CSV table of C-alpha atoms and ligand atoms in Angstrom, one decimal:
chain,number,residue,atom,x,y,z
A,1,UNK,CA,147.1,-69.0,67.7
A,2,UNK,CA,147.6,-65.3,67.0
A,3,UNK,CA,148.7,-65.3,63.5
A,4,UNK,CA,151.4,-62.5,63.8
A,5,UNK,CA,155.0,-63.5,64.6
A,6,UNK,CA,156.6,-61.2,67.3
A,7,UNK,CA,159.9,-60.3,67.5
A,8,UNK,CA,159.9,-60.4,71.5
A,9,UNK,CA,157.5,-61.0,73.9
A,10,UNK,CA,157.8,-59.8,77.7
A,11,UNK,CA,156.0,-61.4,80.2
A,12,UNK,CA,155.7,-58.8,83.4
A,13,UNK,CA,154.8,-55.1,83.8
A,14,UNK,CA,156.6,-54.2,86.3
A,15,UNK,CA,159.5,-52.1,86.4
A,16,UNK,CA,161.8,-54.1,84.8
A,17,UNK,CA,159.4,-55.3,82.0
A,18,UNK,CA,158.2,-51.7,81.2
A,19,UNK,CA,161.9,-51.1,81.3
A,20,UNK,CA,162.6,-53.6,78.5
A,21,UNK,CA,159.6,-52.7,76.9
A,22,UNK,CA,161.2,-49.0,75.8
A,23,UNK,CA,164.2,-50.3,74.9
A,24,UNK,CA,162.8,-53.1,73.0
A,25,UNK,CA,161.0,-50.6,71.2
A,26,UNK,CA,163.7,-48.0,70.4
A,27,UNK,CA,165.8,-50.9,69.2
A,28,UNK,CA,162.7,-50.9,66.6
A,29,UNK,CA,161.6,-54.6,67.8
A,30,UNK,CA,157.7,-55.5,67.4
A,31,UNK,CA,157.1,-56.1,71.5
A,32,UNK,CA,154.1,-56.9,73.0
A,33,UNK,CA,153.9,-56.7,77.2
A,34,UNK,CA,151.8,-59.1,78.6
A,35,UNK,CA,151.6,-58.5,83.0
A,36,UNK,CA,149.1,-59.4,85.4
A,37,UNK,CA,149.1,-56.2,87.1
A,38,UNK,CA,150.8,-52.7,86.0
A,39,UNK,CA,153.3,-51.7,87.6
A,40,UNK,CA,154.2,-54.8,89.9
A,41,UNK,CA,155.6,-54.6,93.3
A,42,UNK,CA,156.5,-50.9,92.5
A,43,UNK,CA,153.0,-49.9,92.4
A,44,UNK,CA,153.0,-51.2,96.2
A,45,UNK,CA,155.3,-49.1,97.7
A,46,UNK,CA,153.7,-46.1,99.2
A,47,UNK,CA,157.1,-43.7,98.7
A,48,UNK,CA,159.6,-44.1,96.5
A,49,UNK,CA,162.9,-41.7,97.8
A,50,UNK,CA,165.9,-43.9,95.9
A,51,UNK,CA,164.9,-43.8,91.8
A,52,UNK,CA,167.3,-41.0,90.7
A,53,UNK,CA,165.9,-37.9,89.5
A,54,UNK,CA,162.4,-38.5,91.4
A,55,UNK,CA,163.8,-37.6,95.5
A,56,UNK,CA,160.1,-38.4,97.0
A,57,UNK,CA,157.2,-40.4,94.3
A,58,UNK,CA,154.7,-42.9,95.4
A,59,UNK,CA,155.1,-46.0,93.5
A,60,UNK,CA,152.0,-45.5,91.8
A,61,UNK,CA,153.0,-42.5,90.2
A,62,UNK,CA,156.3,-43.6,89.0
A,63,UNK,CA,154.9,-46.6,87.3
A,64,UNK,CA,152.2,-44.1,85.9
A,65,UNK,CA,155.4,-42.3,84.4
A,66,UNK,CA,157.0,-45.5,83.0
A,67,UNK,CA,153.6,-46.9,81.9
A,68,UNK,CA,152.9,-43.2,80.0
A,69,UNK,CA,156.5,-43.6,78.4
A,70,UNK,CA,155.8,-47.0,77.5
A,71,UNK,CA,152.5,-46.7,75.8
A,72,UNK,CA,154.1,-43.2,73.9
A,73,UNK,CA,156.1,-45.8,72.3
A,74,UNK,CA,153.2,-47.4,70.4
A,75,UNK,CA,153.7,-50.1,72.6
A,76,UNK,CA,150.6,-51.9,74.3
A,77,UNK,CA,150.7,-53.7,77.7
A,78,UNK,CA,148.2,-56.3,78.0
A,79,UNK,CA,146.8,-56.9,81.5
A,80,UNK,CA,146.3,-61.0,81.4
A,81,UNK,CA,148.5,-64.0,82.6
A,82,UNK,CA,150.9,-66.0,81.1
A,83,UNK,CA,150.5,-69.6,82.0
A,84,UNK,CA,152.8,-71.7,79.6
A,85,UNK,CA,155.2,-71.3,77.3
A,86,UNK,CA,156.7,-73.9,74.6
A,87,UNK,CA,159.4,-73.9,71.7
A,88,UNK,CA,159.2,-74.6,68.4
A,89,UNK,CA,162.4,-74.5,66.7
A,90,UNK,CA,163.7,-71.1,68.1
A,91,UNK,CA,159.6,-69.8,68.0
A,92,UNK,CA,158.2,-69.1,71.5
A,93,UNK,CA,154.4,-69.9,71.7
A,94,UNK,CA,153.0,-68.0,74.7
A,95,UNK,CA,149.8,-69.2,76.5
A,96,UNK,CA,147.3,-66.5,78.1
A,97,UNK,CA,144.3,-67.0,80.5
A,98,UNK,CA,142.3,-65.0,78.5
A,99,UNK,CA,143.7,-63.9,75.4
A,100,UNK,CA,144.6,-66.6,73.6
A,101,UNK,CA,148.6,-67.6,72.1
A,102,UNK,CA,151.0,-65.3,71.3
A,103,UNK,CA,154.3,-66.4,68.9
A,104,UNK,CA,157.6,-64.6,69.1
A,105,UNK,CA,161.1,-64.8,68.3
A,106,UNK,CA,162.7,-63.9,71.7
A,107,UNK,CA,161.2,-63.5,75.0
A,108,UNK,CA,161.9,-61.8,78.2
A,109,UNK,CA,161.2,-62.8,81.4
A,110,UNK,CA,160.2,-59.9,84.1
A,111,UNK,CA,157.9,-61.6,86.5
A,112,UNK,CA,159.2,-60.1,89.4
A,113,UNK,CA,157.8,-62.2,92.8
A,114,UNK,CA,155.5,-62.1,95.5
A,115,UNK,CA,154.4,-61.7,98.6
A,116,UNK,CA,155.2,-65.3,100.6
A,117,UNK,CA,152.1,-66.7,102.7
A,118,UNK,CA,152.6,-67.0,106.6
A,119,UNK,CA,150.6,-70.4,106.5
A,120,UNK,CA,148.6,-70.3,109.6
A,121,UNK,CA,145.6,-70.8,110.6
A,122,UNK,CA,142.9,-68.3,109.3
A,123,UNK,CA,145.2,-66.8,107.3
A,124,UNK,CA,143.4,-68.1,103.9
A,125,UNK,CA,139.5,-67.8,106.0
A,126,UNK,CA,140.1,-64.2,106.0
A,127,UNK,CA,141.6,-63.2,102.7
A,128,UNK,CA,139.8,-60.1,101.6
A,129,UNK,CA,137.9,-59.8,105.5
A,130,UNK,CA,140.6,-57.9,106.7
A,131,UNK,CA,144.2,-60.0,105.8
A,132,UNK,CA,145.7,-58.4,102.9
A,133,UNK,CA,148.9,-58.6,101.4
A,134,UNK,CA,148.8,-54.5,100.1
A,135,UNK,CA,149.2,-52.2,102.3
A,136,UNK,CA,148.5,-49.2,100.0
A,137,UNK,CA,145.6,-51.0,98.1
A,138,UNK,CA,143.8,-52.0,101.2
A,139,UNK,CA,145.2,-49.5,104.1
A,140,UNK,CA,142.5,-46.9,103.9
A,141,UNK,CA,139.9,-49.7,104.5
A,142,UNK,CA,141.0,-49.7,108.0
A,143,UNK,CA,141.3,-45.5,109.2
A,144,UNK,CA,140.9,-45.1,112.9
A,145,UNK,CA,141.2,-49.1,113.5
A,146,UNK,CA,144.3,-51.4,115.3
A,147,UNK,CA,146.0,-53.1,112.4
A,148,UNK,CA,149.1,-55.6,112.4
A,149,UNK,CA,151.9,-55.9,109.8
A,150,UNK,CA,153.9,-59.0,110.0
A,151,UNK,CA,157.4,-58.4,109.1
A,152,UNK,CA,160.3,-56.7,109.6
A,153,UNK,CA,162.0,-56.0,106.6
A,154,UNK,CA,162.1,-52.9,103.7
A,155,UNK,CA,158.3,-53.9,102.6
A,156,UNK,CA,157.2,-54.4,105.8
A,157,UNK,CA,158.2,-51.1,107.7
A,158,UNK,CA,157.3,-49.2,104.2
A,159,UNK,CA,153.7,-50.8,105.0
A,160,UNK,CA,153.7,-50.1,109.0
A,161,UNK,CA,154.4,-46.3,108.1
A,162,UNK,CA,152.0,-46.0,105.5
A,163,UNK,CA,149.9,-47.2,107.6
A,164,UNK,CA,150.6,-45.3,111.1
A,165,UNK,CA,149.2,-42.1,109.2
A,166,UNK,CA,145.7,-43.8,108.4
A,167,UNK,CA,145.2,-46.8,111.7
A,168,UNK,CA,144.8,-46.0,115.3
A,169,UNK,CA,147.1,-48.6,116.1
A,170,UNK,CA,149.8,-50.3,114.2
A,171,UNK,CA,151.6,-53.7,115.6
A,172,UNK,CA,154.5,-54.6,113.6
A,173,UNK,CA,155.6,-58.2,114.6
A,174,UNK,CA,158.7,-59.9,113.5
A,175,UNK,CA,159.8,-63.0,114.7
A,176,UNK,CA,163.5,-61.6,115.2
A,177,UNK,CA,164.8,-59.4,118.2
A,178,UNK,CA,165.6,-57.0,115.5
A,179,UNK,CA,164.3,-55.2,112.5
A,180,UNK,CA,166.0,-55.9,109.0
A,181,UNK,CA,165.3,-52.5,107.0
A,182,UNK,CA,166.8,-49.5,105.7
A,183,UNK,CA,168.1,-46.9,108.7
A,184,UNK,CA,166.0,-44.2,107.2
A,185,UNK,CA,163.0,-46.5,107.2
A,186,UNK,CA,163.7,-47.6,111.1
A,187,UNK,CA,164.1,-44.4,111.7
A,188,UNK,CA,160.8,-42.8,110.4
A,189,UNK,CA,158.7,-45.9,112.0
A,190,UNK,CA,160.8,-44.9,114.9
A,191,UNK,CA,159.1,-41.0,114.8
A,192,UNK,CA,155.5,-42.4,114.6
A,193,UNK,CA,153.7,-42.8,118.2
A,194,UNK,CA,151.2,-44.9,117.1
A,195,UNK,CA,153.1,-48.2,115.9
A,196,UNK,CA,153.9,-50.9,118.4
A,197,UNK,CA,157.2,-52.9,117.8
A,198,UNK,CA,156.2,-56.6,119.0
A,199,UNK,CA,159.3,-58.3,118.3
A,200,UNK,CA,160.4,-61.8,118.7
A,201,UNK,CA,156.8,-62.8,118.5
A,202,UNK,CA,155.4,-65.2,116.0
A,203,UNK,CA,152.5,-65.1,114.5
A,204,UNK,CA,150.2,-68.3,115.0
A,205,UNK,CA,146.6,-67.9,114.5
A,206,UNK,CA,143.9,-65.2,112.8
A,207,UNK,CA,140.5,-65.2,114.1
A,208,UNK,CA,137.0,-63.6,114.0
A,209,UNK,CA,133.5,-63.5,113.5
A,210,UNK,CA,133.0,-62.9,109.4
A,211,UNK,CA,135.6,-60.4,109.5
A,212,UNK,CA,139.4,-60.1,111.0
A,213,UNK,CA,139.1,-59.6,114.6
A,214,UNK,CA,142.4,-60.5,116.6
A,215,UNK,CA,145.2,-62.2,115.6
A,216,UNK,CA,147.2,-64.8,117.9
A,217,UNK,CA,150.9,-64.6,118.4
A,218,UNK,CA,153.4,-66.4,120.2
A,219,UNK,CA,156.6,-65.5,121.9
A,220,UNK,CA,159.9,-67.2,120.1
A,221,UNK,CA,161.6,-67.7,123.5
A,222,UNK,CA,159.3,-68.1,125.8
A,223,UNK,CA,156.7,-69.7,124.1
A,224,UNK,CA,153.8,-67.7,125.7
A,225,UNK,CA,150.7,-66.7,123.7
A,226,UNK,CA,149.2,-63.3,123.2
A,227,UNK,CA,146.0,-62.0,121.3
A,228,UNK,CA,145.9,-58.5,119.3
A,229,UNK,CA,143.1,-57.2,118.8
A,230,UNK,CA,143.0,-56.4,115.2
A,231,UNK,CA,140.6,-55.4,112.2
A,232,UNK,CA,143.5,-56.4,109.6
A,233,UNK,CA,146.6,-58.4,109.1
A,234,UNK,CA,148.5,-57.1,106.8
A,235,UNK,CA,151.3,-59.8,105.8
A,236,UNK,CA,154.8,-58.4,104.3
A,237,UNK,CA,156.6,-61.3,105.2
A,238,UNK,CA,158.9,-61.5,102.6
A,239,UNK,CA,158.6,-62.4,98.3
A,240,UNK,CA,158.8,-65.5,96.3
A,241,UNK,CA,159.1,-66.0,92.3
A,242,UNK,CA,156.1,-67.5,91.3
A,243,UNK,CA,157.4,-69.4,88.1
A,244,UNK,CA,155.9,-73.0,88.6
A,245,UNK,CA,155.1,-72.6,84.4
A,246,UNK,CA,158.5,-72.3,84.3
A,247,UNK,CA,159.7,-75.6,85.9
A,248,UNK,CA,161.7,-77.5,82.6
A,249,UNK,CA,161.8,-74.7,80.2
A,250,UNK,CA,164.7,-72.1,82.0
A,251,UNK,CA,167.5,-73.1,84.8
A,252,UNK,CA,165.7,-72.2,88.1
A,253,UNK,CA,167.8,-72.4,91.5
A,254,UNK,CA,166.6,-73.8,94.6
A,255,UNK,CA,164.3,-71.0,95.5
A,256,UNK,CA,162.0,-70.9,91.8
A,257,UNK,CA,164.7,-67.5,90.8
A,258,UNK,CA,165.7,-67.5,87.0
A,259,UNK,CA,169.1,-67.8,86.7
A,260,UNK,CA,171.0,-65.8,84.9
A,261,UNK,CA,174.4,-64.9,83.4
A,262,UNK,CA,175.4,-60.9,83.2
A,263,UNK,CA,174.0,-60.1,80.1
A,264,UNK,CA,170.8,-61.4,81.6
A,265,UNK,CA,170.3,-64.8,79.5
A,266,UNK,CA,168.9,-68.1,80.6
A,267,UNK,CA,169.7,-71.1,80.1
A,268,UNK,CA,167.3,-71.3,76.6
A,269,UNK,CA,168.5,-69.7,74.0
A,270,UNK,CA,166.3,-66.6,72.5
A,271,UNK,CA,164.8,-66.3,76.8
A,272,UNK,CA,166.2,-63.8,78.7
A,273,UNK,CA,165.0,-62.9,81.8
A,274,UNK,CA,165.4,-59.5,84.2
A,275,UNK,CA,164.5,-58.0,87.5
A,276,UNK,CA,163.5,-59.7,90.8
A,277,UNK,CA,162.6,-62.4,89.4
A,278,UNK,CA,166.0,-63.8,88.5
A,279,UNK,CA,169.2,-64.4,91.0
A,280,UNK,CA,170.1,-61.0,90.8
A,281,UNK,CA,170.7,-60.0,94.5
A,282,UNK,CA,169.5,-56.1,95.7
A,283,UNK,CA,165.7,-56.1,94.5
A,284,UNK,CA,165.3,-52.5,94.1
A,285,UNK,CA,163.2,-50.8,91.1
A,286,UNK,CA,166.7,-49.2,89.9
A,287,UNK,CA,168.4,-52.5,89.4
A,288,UNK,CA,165.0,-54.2,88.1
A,289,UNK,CA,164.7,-51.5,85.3
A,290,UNK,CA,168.4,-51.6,84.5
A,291,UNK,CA,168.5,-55.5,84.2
A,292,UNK,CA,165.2,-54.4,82.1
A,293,UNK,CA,167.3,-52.7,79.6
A,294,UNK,CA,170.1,-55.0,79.4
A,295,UNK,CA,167.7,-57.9,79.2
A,296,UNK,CA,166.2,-55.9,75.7
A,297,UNK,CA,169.5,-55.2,74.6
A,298,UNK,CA,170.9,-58.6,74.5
A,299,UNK,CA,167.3,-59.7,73.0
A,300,UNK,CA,168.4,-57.2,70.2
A,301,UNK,CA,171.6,-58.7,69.6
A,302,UNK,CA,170.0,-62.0,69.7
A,303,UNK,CA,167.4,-61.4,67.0
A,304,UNK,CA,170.2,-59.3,65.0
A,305,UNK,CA,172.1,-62.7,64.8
A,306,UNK,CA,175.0,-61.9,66.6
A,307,UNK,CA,174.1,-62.7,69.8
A,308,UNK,CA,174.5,-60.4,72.9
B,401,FAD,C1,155.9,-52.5,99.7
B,401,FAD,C2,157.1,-52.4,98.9
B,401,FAD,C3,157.9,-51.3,98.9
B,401,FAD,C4,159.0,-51.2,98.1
B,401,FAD,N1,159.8,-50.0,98.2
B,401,FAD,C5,160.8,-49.9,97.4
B,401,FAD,C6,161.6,-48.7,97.3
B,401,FAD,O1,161.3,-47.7,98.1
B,401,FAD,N2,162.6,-48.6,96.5
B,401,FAD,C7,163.0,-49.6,95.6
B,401,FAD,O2,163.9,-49.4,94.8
B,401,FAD,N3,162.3,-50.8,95.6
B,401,FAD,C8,161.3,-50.9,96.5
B,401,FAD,N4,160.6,-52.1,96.5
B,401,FAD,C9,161.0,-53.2,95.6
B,401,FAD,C10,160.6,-53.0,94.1
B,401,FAD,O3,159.3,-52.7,94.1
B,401,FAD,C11,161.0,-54.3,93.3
B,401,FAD,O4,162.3,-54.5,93.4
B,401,FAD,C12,160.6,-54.1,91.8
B,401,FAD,O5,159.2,-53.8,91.7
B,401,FAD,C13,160.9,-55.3,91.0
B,401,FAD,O6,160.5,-55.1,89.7
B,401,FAD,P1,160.2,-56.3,88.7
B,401,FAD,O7,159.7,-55.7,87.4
B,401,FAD,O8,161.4,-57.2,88.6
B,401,FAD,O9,159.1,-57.2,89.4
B,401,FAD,P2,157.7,-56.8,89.9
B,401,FAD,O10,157.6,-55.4,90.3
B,401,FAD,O11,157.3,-57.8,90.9
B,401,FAD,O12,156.7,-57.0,88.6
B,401,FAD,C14,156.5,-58.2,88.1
B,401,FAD,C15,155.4,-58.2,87.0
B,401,FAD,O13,155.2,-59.4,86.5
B,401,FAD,C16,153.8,-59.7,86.5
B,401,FAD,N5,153.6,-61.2,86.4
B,401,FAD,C17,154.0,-62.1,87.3
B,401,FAD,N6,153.7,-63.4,86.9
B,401,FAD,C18,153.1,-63.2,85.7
B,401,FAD,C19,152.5,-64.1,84.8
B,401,FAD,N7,152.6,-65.4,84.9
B,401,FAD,N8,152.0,-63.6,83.6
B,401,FAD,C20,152.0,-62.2,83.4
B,401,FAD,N9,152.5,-61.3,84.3
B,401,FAD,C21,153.1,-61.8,85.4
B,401,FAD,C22,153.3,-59.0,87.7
B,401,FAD,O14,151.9,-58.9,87.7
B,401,FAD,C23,154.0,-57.7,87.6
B,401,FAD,O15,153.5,-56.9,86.6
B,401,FAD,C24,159.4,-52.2,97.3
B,401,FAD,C25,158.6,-53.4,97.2
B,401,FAD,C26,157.4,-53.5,98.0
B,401,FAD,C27,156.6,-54.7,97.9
């Protein structure tokens, strides 16, 4: 066990962690980040044109930004996994992968989620042969080929533009007769030539040799098949909170989000817990850094012993 005693401990680097993680710090709390990857979700999205002050940024670069302001802080984010956390008498023990226990006296919760699985057949097979679930990470893998992007919401047209300026061909398939994005989003995919819109089709089946070679779909009325041919799959088919080490320690609702009350606590004492992870509604980078800082501010008032 890591002999010192933290005053908080944040569990996420995304947005809404690295949020926390500056205020945590101005508040002059000893914080130590702990995220599996920097810059979460954020770090995804391949433009950015709704974080004030910043009208066009990749999502890269602005978690560079928050990361650089962050560290300026004195402030280290450690790149492992939280797997468990237990209580002993208002002490938080925090259990890594890789780098052993961490104690602290509050903790925040900024896990975020991630991306949902279609379950289908070949859809594990080919993981890393051409179905991905990163459009920016893995895009450029495919330049010149036919790709598909299953979805039709924010992440999935962000991904379906991104990638219209690198594929031959892009298919976006959605199950519904309509998209479910932002107008300005429907209407940039709308400007590209190269993206086909195969709507109310399902997706069924991925197939190929050793790598992603077609994918399978089905249409939701009809019930007729269909194969794409396809070097990737490229699945933005909505997010889930991944908190299963959470089950028993903090109130979850029915679909694994925190819950939370407006000053961002949980239902433990000393945890609070911000960003898209929780059953704030809108999951936007904005409101996951402001819950971020309101999450650190109530940790504050926790640990001052007034509570927020
Ligand atoms: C493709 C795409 C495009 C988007 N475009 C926009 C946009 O244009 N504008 C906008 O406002 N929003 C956009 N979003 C949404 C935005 O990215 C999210 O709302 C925001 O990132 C949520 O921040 P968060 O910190 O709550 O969670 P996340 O960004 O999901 O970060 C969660 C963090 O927790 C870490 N983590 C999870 N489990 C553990 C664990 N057990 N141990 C340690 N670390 C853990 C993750 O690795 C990550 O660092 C987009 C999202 C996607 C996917």
């Amino acid at each position: 066990m890591a002999a010192e005693l933290l005053d908080v401990v944040i569990v996420g680097s995304g947005p809404a962690g690295l949020t926390a993680a500056i205020y945590c710090a101005r508040s002059g709390l000893k914080v130590q980040v702990i995220g599996k990857t920097l810059g979460g979700q954020a770090a995804e999205a391949s433009t950015i044109e709704n974080y004030p002050g910043f009208k066009h940024i990749t999502g890269i670069e602005l978690m560079e930004r928050f990361r650089e302001h962050v560290e300026s802080l004195g402030i280290n984010i450690l790149n492992d996994e939280v797997v468990g956390i237990e209580e002993f008498g208002g002490v938080f023990l925090v259990k890594t992968s890789w780098s052993g226990h961490f104690k602290c006296r509050a903790l925040i919760l900024a896990i975020g989620a991630e991306p949902k699985k279609l379950g289908i057949k070949g859809e594990e097979e080919f993981r890393g042969k051409g179905v991905s679930y990163c459009a920016v990470c893995d895009g450029p893998l495919f330049r010149g080929r036919n790709v598909a992007v299953i979805g039709g919401g924010n992440s999935a047209l962000d991904a379906a533009v991104y990638l219209s300026a690198l594929a031959k061909t892009v298919y976006l398939v959605h199950r519904r007769g309509e998209l479910r994005a932002a107008q300005s989003l429907i209407e940039r995919l709308n400007s590209r030539n190269n993206v086909v819109k195969k709507l109310n089709k399902v997706p069924i089946e991925i197939g190929g040799e050793r790598f992603v070679e077609w994918i399978k779909l089905k249409d939701a009325s009809s019930g007729a098949e269909e194969l794409l041919n396809v070097n990737a799959v490229f699945v933005e088919a909505g997010r889930e909170v991944r908190g299963n080490f959470l089950k028993g320690f903090v109130a979850l609702d029915d679909k694994g989000q925190i819950v939370v009350d407006a000053l961002c606590r949980t239902s433990r004492e000393g945890v609070f817990a911000a960003g898209d992870a929780t059953i704030t509604p809108y999951k936007q980078v904005i409101i996951a850094a402001g819950d971020g800082a309101k999450a650190a501010l109530s940790a504050y008032e926790y640990l001052k012993g007034r509570g927020p």
